[in-house]
Coordinates of C-alpha atoms in Angstrom, one line a residue:
M1 CA 70.1 -61.6 285.3
Q2 CA 70.8 -59.2 282.4
P3 CA 74.2 -57.6 281.7
V4 CA 74.4 -53.8 281.7
E5 CA 76.0 -52.0 278.7
I6 CA 78.3 -49.6 280.6
L7 CA 79.9 -48.3 277.4
K8 CA 79.1 -49.1 273.8
D9 CA 79.5 -52.9 273.5
L10 CA 81.2 -53.2 276.9
L11 CA 79.0 -55.3 279.2
F12 CA 79.0 -55.6 282.9
F13 CA 77.7 -58.9 284.4
Q14 CA 76.9 -58.6 288.1
R15 CA 76.9 -61.9 289.8
G16 CA 77.0 -62.9 293.5
Y17 CA 79.6 -63.5 296.1
L18 CA 80.8 -66.9 294.9
N19 CA 80.9 -65.9 291.2
A20 CA 82.8 -62.6 290.8
N21 CA 81.4 -59.9 288.5
H22 CA 82.8 -60.0 285.0
F23 CA 82.9 -58.0 281.8
A24 CA 82.8 -58.7 278.1
L25 CA 83.5 -56.6 275.0
R26 CA 80.9 -57.6 272.4
S27 CA 82.5 -57.8 269.0
S28 CA 83.6 -60.3 266.4
H29 CA 86.7 -60.9 268.6
P30 CA 85.3 -60.7 272.1
V31 CA 87.4 -59.8 275.1
L32 CA 86.5 -60.9 278.6
I33 CA 87.6 -59.5 282.0
D34 CA 87.3 -62.3 284.6
T35 CA 85.2 -65.4 284.1
A36 CA 83.6 -66.3 287.4
Y37 CA 83.6 -69.7 289.2
L38 CA 84.3 -73.0 287.4
A39 CA 81.4 -74.9 288.9
D40 CA 79.0 -72.4 287.6
F41 CA 80.5 -72.2 284.1
E42 CA 77.3 -73.4 282.4
Q43 CA 75.5 -70.3 283.7
T44 CA 78.5 -68.0 282.7
E45 CA 78.4 -69.5 279.2
R46 CA 74.7 -69.0 279.0
L47 CA 74.9 -65.4 280.1
L48 CA 77.6 -64.7 277.5
R49 CA 75.7 -66.4 274.7
N50 CA 72.5 -64.6 275.6
A51 CA 74.4 -61.3 275.3
G52 CA 75.6 -62.2 271.8
I53 CA 79.0 -63.3 272.8
D54 CA 80.3 -66.7 271.5
P55 CA 82.8 -68.2 273.9
C56 CA 84.4 -70.1 271.0
A57 CA 85.3 -66.7 269.4
V58 CA 86.9 -65.1 272.4
E59 CA 90.2 -63.5 271.5
R60 CA 91.5 -62.6 275.0
I61 CA 90.8 -62.9 278.7
I62 CA 92.1 -60.4 281.1
S63 CA 92.2 -61.8 284.7
T64 CA 92.4 -59.4 287.6
H65 CA 94.0 -62.1 289.8
T66 CA 94.1 -65.8 290.1
H67 CA 91.5 -66.5 292.8
C68 CA 89.0 -69.2 291.8
D69 CA 86.0 -66.9 291.5
H70 CA 87.7 -64.7 288.9
I71 CA 89.4 -67.3 286.7
G72 CA 87.0 -70.2 286.8
G73 CA 86.1 -70.1 283.1
N74 CA 89.6 -69.5 281.8
H75 CA 90.6 -73.1 281.1
L76 CA 87.3 -74.0 279.4
I77 CA 87.0 -70.8 277.3
Q78 CA 90.7 -71.1 276.2
K79 CA 90.0 -74.7 275.3
M80 CA 87.0 -73.6 273.2
S81 CA 88.6 -70.6 271.5
G82 CA 92.4 -70.8 271.8
C83 CA 92.3 -67.3 273.3
D84 CA 95.1 -65.4 274.9
I85 CA 95.0 -64.9 278.7
A86 CA 96.7 -61.9 280.4
L87 CA 97.6 -61.8 284.1
H88 CA 99.9 -59.8 286.3
T89 CA 103.4 -61.2 286.1
I90 CA 103.1 -62.7 289.6
G91 CA 99.9 -64.5 288.7
K92 CA 101.5 -65.7 285.5
H93 CA 104.2 -67.3 287.6
F94 CA 101.7 -69.0 289.9
V95 CA 99.9 -70.5 286.9
D96 CA 103.0 -71.4 285.0
T97 CA 104.4 -73.2 288.0
R98 CA 101.0 -74.8 288.8
D99 CA 101.0 -73.3 292.2
D100 CA 97.6 -74.1 293.6
W101 CA 98.6 -72.8 297.1
S102 CA 99.5 -69.2 296.3
T103 CA 96.4 -69.0 294.1
W104 CA 94.4 -70.1 297.3
W105 CA 92.8 -73.1 295.4
K106 CA 94.2 -75.9 297.6
Y107 CA 94.4 -73.8 300.7
Y108 CA 90.6 -73.1 300.7
G109 CA 89.5 -76.3 298.9
Q110 CA 88.3 -74.4 295.9
Q111 CA 87.5 -75.8 292.4
A112 CA 89.7 -74.4 289.6
A113 CA 91.8 -75.5 286.6
F114 CA 95.1 -74.3 285.3
F115 CA 95.4 -72.7 281.8
N116 CA 98.0 -71.1 279.6
V117 CA 98.9 -67.5 280.3
T118 CA 100.2 -65.8 277.2
Q119 CA 100.7 -62.3 278.5
A120 CA 102.3 -61.0 281.7
L121 CA 100.9 -57.6 282.8
E122 CA 102.9 -55.0 284.7
D123 CA 101.9 -51.9 286.6
G124 CA 101.4 -49.0 284.1
D125 CA 100.6 -51.2 281.1
V126 CA 97.9 -49.9 278.8
L127 CA 95.5 -52.5 277.2
S128 CA 93.4 -51.8 274.2
V129 CA 90.0 -53.4 274.6
G130 CA 88.1 -52.5 271.4
P131 CA 88.1 -48.7 271.4
Y132 CA 88.8 -48.4 275.1
E133 CA 92.2 -47.9 276.8
M134 CA 92.5 -49.7 280.1
H135 CA 95.4 -48.8 282.4
V136 CA 96.8 -51.6 284.5
L137 CA 97.4 -50.6 288.2
Y138 CA 99.1 -53.2 290.4
T139 CA 97.2 -53.3 293.7
P140 CA 98.5 -56.1 296.0
G141 CA 97.1 -56.9 299.4
H142 CA 94.1 -59.1 299.0
A143 CA 96.0 -61.0 296.3
A144 CA 99.7 -60.9 295.5
D145 CA 98.9 -60.5 291.8
G146 CA 95.9 -58.2 292.1
I147 CA 95.3 -55.5 289.5
V148 CA 92.6 -52.9 288.8
L149 CA 91.8 -51.5 285.4
Y150 CA 91.3 -47.8 285.0
L151 CA 89.7 -46.1 282.0
P152 CA 90.8 -42.4 282.4
K153 CA 88.7 -41.0 279.5
E154 CA 85.5 -42.6 280.7
K155 CA 86.5 -42.2 284.4
I156 CA 85.7 -45.8 285.1
L157 CA 87.5 -48.0 287.6
I158 CA 87.2 -51.8 287.4
S159 CA 88.3 -52.4 291.0
S160 CA 88.0 -56.2 291.2
D161 CA 88.6 -57.2 294.9
T162 CA 90.8 -54.2 295.7
L163 CA 87.8 -52.1 296.5
W164 CA 84.2 -52.9 297.3
E165 CA 81.6 -50.4 298.4
N166 CA 80.6 -51.5 301.9
D167 CA 82.8 -54.4 302.8
M168 CA 86.2 -55.7 301.8
A169 CA 87.6 -58.9 300.4
V170 CA 89.0 -61.5 302.9
M171 CA 92.6 -61.0 303.9
T172 CA 94.6 -64.2 304.0
I173 CA 97.8 -63.5 305.9
R174 CA 98.9 -67.1 305.8
I175 CA 99.2 -67.0 302.0
E176 CA 99.8 -63.3 301.3
G177 CA 102.2 -62.6 304.2
S178 CA 102.2 -60.6 307.4
S179 CA 102.6 -57.3 305.4
A180 CA 99.5 -57.9 303.3
L181 CA 97.4 -55.3 305.2
F182 CA 100.1 -52.7 304.7
R183 CA 100.2 -53.5 301.0
M184 CA 96.4 -53.2 300.9
L185 CA 96.6 -49.8 302.5
A186 CA 99.2 -48.7 300.0
S187 CA 97.0 -50.0 297.1
L188 CA 94.1 -47.9 298.4
D189 CA 96.3 -44.8 298.5
K190 CA 97.4 -45.6 294.9
I191 CA 93.8 -45.5 293.5
A192 CA 92.6 -42.7 295.8
G193 CA 94.0 -40.0 293.4
L194 CA 92.2 -41.3 290.3
D195 CA 89.5 -39.3 288.7
V196 CA 86.6 -41.8 288.9
R197 CA 82.9 -41.3 288.4
V198 CA 81.9 -44.9 288.8
V199 CA 83.5 -48.0 290.3
Y200 CA 82.7 -51.6 289.1
P201 CA 83.8 -53.9 292.0
G202 CA 84.6 -57.6 291.9
H203 CA 81.5 -58.3 294.0
G204 CA 78.4 -56.2 294.5
A205 CA 76.8 -53.3 292.6
P206 CA 78.5 -50.4 290.9
F207 CA 79.0 -47.3 293.0
H208 CA 80.0 -43.7 292.6
D209 CA 81.5 -42.5 295.9
M210 CA 84.9 -44.0 295.6
A211 CA 86.4 -41.8 298.3
A212 CA 83.9 -43.0 300.9
A213 CA 84.5 -46.6 300.0
I214 CA 88.2 -46.2 300.3
D215 CA 87.8 -44.5 303.7
R216 CA 85.6 -47.4 304.9
A217 CA 88.2 -50.0 303.7
R218 CA 91.1 -48.1 305.2
K219 CA 89.3 -47.8 308.6
R220 CA 88.6 -51.5 308.5
L221 CA 92.2 -52.4 307.8
L222 CA 93.4 -50.2 310.6
W223 CA 90.8 -51.9 312.9
F224 CA 92.2 -55.3 311.9
L225 CA 95.7 -54.1 312.6
A226 CA 94.8 -52.9 316.0
K227 CA 93.5 -56.3 317.0
P228 CA 94.4 -59.1 314.6
Q229 CA 91.8 -61.5 316.1
R230 CA 89.2 -59.4 314.4
M231 CA 90.7 -60.3 311.0
G232 CA 90.7 -63.9 312.0
R233 CA 87.0 -63.8 312.8
D234 CA 86.4 -62.1 309.4
V235 CA 88.3 -64.9 307.6
L236 CA 86.2 -67.6 309.5
K237 CA 82.9 -66.0 308.7
K238 CA 83.6 -65.3 305.1
I239 CA 85.3 -68.6 304.2
I240 CA 82.6 -70.6 306.0
V241 CA 80.0 -68.8 303.9
Y242 CA 82.0 -69.3 300.7
T243 CA 82.4 -73.0 301.6
L244 CA 78.7 -73.4 302.0
M245 CA 78.1 -71.5 298.7
M246 CA 80.5 -73.9 297.0
R247 CA 79.0 -77.0 298.4
G248 CA 75.3 -76.1 298.5
T249 CA 74.3 -77.8 301.7
V250 CA 76.3 -79.9 304.2
G251 CA 75.3 -82.0 307.1
R252 CA 75.4 -80.0 310.3
E253 CA 77.1 -82.8 312.3
R254 CA 80.0 -83.3 309.9
F255 CA 80.7 -79.7 308.9
F256 CA 83.2 -79.0 311.7
D257 CA 85.2 -82.2 310.9
D258 CA 85.2 -81.3 307.2
L259 CA 86.6 -77.8 308.0
M260 CA 89.2 -79.3 310.4
A261 CA 90.5 -81.4 307.4
T262 CA 91.2 -78.3 305.4
P263 CA 94.5 -76.3 305.6
W264 CA 92.9 -73.0 306.2
F265 CA 90.6 -73.7 309.1
K266 CA 93.0 -75.1 311.6
E267 CA 95.7 -72.7 310.7
T268 CA 93.4 -69.7 311.1
L269 CA 92.3 -70.9 314.5
D270 CA 95.9 -71.6 315.5
L271 CA 97.0 -68.2 314.3
Y272 CA 94.3 -66.0 315.8
F273 CA 92.5 -68.1 318.5
D274 CA 95.2 -70.2 320.2
G275 CA 93.8 -73.4 318.8
E276 CA 90.3 -73.1 320.4
Y277 CA 88.8 -75.0 317.6
K278 CA 85.3 -76.2 318.6
V279 CA 84.5 -73.3 320.8
T280 CA 85.4 -70.7 318.2
Y281 CA 83.6 -72.6 315.5
Q282 CA 80.4 -72.8 317.6
N283 CA 80.6 -69.1 318.4
V284 CA 81.0 -68.1 314.7
M285 CA 78.2 -70.4 313.6
E286 CA 75.9 -69.0 316.2
T287 CA 76.6 -65.5 314.9
L288 CA 76.0 -66.5 311.3
T289 CA 72.7 -68.4 312.1
S290 CA 71.4 -65.6 314.4
R291 CA 71.9 -63.1 311.5
G292 CA 70.2 -65.4 309.0
V293 CA 73.3 -65.8 306.9
V294 CA 73.4 -69.6 307.6
T295 CA 70.2 -71.7 307.9
I296 CA 69.7 -75.2 309.3
V297 CA 67.0 -77.3 307.6
D298 CA 66.6 -81.0 308.4
G299 CA 70.0 -81.1 309.9
R300 CA 71.7 -79.5 306.9
L301 CA 73.5 -76.2 306.8
A302 CA 73.2 -73.7 303.9
T303 CA 73.8 -70.1 303.3
T304 CA 71.3 -67.4 302.2
V305 CA 74.0 -65.4 300.4
R306 CA 73.5 -65.4 296.7
P307 CA 76.3 -67.3 294.9

């Protein structure tokens, strides 16, 4: 997996769906945007070093939000380099107060580590990353502290999890609140007026037709609003797959009980499916296995989705 130099010395690392995509400014004082997932930090470090970036020399990390797949390397890189870390002011509050619930870490059983946030970002801030100006736009919905970064001269949008091309990031109403879908719609409206030639999402490949992606995301949000159970099913499918990516493989017979021991699983089923735990689980797993997203080998479950 080789990074792509999207502008001079600004590198884009496309990862999978467990490790978020990330960026690095290659210089004597490197700047990183997001740092992927903690458990895969060895791979992240290797990718950076192979691209000529010494994690020990990193000057600053800009995090687009505090979910584990975007901040996984923050603690270790800061320990190695003493770098500054910038987050939206809400995310800074989460980290400063060691809130592993609002960050989703405890709720979804994710692996992450706290770090020292040295800069609070606000909507409208302009960050200098080498020769490039990146405008901070606050885009809550998927995450209370979510931001995108816009380079107006280059017409580039680093959209993180605010906008993907053909799908959208999971919406966790239990953490983000019942107005999260409306905030997400407002965030899409906010970025719709930008002059963008290419979008670099938090997951997936870069794409050029931002308007079409926004239209798809908006229609999906309205589809969720029309029947919230659809959103509940989306949460179940995505987080089950994420859990399998995080764990590698798990025994088929114990997986349901493992999920029932987490905060998110039982609450999601209570909220959207009237507590129909086993039946709903079996239905979702049948869907995932029939589509080849989940496999069963020697009594163990795994996912075919690239982490």
